[in-house]
Short mmCIF file of C-alpha atoms in Angstrom, two decimals:
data_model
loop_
_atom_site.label_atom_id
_atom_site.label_comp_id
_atom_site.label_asym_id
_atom_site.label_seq_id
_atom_site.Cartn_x
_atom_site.Cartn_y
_atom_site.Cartn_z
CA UNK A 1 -36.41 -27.89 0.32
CA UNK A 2 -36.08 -28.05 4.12
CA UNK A 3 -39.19 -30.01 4.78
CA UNK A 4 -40.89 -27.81 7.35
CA UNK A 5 -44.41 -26.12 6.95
CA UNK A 6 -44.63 -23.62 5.64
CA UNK A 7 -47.61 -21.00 4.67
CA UNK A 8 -48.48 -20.68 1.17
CA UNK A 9 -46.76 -17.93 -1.02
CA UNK A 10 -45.45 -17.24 -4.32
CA UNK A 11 -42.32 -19.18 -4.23
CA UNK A 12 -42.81 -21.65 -1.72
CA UNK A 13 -40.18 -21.47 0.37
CA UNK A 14 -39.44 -20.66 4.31
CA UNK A 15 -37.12 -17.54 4.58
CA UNK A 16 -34.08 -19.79 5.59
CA UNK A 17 -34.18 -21.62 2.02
CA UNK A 18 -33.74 -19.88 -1.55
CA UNK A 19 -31.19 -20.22 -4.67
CA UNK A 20 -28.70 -18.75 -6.25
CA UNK A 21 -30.41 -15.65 -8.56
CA UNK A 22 -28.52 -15.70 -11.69
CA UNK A 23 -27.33 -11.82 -12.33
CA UNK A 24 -24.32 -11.80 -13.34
CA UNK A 25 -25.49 -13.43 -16.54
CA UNK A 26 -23.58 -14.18 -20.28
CA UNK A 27 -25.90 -11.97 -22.43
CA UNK A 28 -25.81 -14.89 -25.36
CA UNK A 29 -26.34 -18.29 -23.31
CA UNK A 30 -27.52 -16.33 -20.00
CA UNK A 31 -25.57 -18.78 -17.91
CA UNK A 32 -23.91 -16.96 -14.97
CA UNK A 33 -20.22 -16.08 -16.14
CA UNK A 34 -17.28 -15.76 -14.48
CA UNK A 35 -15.99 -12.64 -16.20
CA UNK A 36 -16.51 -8.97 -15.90
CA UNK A 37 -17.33 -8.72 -19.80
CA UNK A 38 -20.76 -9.04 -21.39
CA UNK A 39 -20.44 -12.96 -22.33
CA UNK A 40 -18.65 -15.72 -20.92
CA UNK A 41 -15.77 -17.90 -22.49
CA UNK A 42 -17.79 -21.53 -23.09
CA UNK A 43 -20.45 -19.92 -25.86
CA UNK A 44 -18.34 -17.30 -27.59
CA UNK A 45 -16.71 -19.20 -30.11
CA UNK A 46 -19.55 -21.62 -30.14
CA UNK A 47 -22.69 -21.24 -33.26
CA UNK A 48 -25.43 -20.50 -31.55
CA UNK A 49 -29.16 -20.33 -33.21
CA UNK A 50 -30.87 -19.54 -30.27
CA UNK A 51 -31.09 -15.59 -30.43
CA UNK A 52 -30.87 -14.74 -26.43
CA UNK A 53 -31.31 -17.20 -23.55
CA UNK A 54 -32.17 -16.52 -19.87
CA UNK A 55 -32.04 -18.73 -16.83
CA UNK A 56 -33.96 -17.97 -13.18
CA UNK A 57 -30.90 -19.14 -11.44
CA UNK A 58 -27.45 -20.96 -11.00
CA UNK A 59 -27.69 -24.62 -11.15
CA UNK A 60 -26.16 -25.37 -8.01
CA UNK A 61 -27.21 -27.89 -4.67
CA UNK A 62 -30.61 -26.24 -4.10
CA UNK A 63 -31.67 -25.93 -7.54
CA UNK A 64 -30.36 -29.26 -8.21
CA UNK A 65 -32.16 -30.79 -4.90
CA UNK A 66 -35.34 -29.17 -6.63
CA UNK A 67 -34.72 -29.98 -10.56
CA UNK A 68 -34.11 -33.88 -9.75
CA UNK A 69 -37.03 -34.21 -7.55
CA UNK A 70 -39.13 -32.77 -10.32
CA UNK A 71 -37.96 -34.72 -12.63
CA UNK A 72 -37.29 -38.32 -11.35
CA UNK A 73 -39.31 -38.13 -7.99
CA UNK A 74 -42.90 -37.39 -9.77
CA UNK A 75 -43.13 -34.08 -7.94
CA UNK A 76 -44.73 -33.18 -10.58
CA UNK A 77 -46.40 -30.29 -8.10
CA UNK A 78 -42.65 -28.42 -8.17
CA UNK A 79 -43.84 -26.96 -11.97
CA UNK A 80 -45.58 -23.95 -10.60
CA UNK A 81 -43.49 -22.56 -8.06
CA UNK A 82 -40.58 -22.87 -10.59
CA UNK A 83 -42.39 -21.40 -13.57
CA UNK A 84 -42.40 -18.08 -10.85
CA UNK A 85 -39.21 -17.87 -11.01
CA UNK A 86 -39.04 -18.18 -14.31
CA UNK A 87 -41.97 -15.74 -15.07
CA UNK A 88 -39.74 -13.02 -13.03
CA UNK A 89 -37.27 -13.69 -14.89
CA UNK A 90 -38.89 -13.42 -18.34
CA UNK A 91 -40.42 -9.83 -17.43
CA UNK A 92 -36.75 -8.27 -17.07
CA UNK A 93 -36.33 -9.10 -20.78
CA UNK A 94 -37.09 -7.18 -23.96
CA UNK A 95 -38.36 -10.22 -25.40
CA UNK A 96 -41.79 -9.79 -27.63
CA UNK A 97 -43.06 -13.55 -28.55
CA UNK A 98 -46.18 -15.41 -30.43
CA UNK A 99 -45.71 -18.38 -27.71
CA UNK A 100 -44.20 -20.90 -25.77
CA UNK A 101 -42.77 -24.44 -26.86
CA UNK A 102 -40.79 -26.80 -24.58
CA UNK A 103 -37.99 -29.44 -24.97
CA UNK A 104 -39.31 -32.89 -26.30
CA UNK A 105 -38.62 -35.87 -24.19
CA UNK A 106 -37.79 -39.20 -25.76
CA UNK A 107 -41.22 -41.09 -26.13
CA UNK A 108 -39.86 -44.13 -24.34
CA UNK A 109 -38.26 -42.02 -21.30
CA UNK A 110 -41.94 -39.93 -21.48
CA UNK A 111 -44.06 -43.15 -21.35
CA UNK A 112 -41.22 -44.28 -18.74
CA UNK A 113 -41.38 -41.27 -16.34
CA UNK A 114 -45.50 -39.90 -17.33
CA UNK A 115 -44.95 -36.45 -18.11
CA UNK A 116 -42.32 -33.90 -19.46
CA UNK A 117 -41.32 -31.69 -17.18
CA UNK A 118 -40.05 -29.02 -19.97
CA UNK A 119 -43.73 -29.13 -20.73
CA UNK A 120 -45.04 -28.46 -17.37
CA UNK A 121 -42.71 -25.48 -17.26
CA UNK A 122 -44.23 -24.26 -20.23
CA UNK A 123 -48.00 -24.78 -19.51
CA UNK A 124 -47.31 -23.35 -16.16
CA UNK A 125 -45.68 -20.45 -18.02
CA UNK A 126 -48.79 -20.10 -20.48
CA UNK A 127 -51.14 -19.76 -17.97
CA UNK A 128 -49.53 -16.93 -15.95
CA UNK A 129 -49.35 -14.66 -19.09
CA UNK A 130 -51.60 -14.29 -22.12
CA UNK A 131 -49.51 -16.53 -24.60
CA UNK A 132 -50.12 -19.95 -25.65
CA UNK A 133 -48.07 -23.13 -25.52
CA UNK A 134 -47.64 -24.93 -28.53
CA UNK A 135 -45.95 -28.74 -28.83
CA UNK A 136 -43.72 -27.84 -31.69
CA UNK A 137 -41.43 -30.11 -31.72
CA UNK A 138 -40.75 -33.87 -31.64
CA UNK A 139 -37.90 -36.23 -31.12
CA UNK A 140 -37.30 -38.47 -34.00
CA UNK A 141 -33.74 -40.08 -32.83
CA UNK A 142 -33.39 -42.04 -30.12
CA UNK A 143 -30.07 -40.53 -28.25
CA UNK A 144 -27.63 -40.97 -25.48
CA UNK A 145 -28.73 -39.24 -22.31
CA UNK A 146 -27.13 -35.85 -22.07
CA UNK A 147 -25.97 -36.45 -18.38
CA UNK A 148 -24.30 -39.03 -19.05
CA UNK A 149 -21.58 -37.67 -22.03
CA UNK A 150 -18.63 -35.18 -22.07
CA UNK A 151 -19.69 -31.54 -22.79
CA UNK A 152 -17.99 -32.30 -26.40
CA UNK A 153 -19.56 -35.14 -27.06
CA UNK A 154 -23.32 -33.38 -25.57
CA UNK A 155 -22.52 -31.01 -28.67
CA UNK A 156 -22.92 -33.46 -31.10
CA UNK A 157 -25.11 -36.13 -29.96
CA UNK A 158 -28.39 -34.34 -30.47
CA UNK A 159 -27.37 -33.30 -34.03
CA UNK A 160 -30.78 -34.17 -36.53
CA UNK A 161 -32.66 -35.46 -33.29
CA UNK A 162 -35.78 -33.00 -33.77
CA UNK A 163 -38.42 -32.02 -36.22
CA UNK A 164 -41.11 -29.47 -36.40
CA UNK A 165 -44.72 -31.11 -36.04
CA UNK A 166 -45.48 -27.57 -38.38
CA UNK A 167 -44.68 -24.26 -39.21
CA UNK A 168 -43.87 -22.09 -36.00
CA UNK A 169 -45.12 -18.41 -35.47
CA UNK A 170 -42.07 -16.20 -36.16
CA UNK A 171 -41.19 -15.52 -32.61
CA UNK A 172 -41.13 -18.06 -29.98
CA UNK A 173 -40.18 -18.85 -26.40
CA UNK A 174 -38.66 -22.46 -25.98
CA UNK A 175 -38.06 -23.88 -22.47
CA UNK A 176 -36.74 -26.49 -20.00
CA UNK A 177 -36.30 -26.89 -16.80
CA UNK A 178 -32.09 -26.60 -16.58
CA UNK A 179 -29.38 -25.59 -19.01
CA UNK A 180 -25.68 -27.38 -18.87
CA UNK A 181 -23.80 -26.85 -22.20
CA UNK A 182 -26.93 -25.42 -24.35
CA UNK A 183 -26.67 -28.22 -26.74
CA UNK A 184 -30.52 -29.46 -26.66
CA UNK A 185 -31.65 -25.87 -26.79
CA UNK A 186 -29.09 -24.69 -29.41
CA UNK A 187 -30.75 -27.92 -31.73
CA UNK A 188 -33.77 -27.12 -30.99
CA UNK A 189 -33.81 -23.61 -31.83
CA UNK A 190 -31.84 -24.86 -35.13
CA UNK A 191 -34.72 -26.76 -35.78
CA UNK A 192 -37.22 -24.19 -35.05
CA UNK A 193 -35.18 -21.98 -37.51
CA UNK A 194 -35.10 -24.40 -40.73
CA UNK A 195 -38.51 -24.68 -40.18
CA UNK A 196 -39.75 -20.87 -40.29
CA UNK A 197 -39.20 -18.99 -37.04
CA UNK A 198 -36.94 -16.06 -37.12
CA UNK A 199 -36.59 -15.17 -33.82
CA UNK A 200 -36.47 -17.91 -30.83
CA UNK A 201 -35.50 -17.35 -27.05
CA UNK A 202 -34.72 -20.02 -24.84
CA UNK A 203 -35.53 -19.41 -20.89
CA UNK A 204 -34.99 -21.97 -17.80
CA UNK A 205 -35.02 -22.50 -14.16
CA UNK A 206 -31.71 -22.73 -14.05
CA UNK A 207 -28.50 -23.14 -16.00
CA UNK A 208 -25.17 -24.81 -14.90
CA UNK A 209 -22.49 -21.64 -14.34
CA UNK A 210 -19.50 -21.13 -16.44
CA UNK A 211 -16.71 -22.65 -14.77
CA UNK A 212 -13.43 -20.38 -12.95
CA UNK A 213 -11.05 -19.43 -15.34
CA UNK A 214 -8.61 -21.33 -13.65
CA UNK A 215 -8.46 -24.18 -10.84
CA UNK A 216 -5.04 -23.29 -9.73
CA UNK A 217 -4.24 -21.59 -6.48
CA UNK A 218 -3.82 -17.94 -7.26
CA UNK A 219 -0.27 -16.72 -6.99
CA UNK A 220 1.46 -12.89 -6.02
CA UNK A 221 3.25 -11.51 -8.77
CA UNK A 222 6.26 -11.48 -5.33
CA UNK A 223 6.36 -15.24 -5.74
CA UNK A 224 7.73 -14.96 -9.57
CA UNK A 225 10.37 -12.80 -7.90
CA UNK A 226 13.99 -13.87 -8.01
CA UNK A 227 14.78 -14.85 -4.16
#
């Protein structure tokens, strides 16, 4: 993150660099809420077919610095030290799973960029526990990119975008590398569903948190005060 040398360890970072743990956590979406209750205000009205989702941390400038690298700078090298932040994550859960799966990429951004980074994530993931990654799923519409639309319009522009290559084990793990509005995840999961899972978690590096309940300046209760 900083650029200096470092010595090798498990996260890879100097003790002046680090992100934002994600603890105060919805326990639906697992995005960091805002709120004192147990989920946040984006997902609660919103169907969800994921069952639980996790993320390692908040989706803020670090993470960010670290996510975009990965993904559009070929540091393709960034996989494992993420995945061990993930992997901490994962052991706080409850969660008992038959395997991993990942997010597919679009097969003309994949041939485009060489590798899936959701996929990485997931291989990495594999190969610190016993469970095994399976490619699940597959893209079969060609879609808008995700950063690029509303969060309203991200809720409905993935709709009928995946299939099942075949029958998923009943309990599964899917991941990817950040979540914003859950969208992808949420359709994937669907998918995973229709197709003979009963139970799937979603788990990332990082998720984007749920936004202040307000952008106005706070006010006294003394300033709605007749003068």
């Amino acid at each position: 993150m900083c650029g200096k040398e470092i010595h090798p360890s498990r996260y890879s970072l100097c003790v002046d660099c680090g992100f934002t743990e994600n603890v105060n956590y919805c326990l639906r979406c697992g995005r960091h809420k805002v709120g004192i209750g147990d989920y946040c205000g984006e997902c609660r009205n919103e169907p969800i077919y994921f069952d639980e989702a996790r993320s390692a941390v908040d989706y803020t400038d670090s993470a960010q610095n670290v996510v975009w690298r990965m993904k559009y700078g070929d540091a393709k090298y960034m996989a494992r030290p993420l995945a061990q932040y993930m992997i901490d994550t994962l052991i706080r859960t409850d969660w008992v799973f038959d395997c991993f799966t990942f997010v597919p990429s679009d097969k003309k951004r994949a041939r485009r960029r060489g590798y899936n980074q959701a996929e990485m994530l997931a291989n990495e993931l594999s190969a610190l526990t016993t469970k095994p990654c399976f490619d699940l799923l597959e893209k079969i519409k060609t879609t808008t990119n995700q950063a690029r639309l509303t969060r309203q319009e991200r809720l409905t522009n993935l709709v009928g975008a995946f299939k099942a290559r075949f029958t998923p084990p009943e309990h599964v793990v899917i991941v990817d590398d950040v979540m914003t509005t859950g969208a992808t995840l949420n359709e994937c999961a669907k998918t995973l569903k229709k197709s003979g899972a009963k139970i799937v978690y979603a788990l990332t590096f990082a998720s984007v948190p749920e936004k202040p309940l307000t952008d106005k300046p706070v006010q006294n209760i003394r300033d709605f005060r007749p003068q």
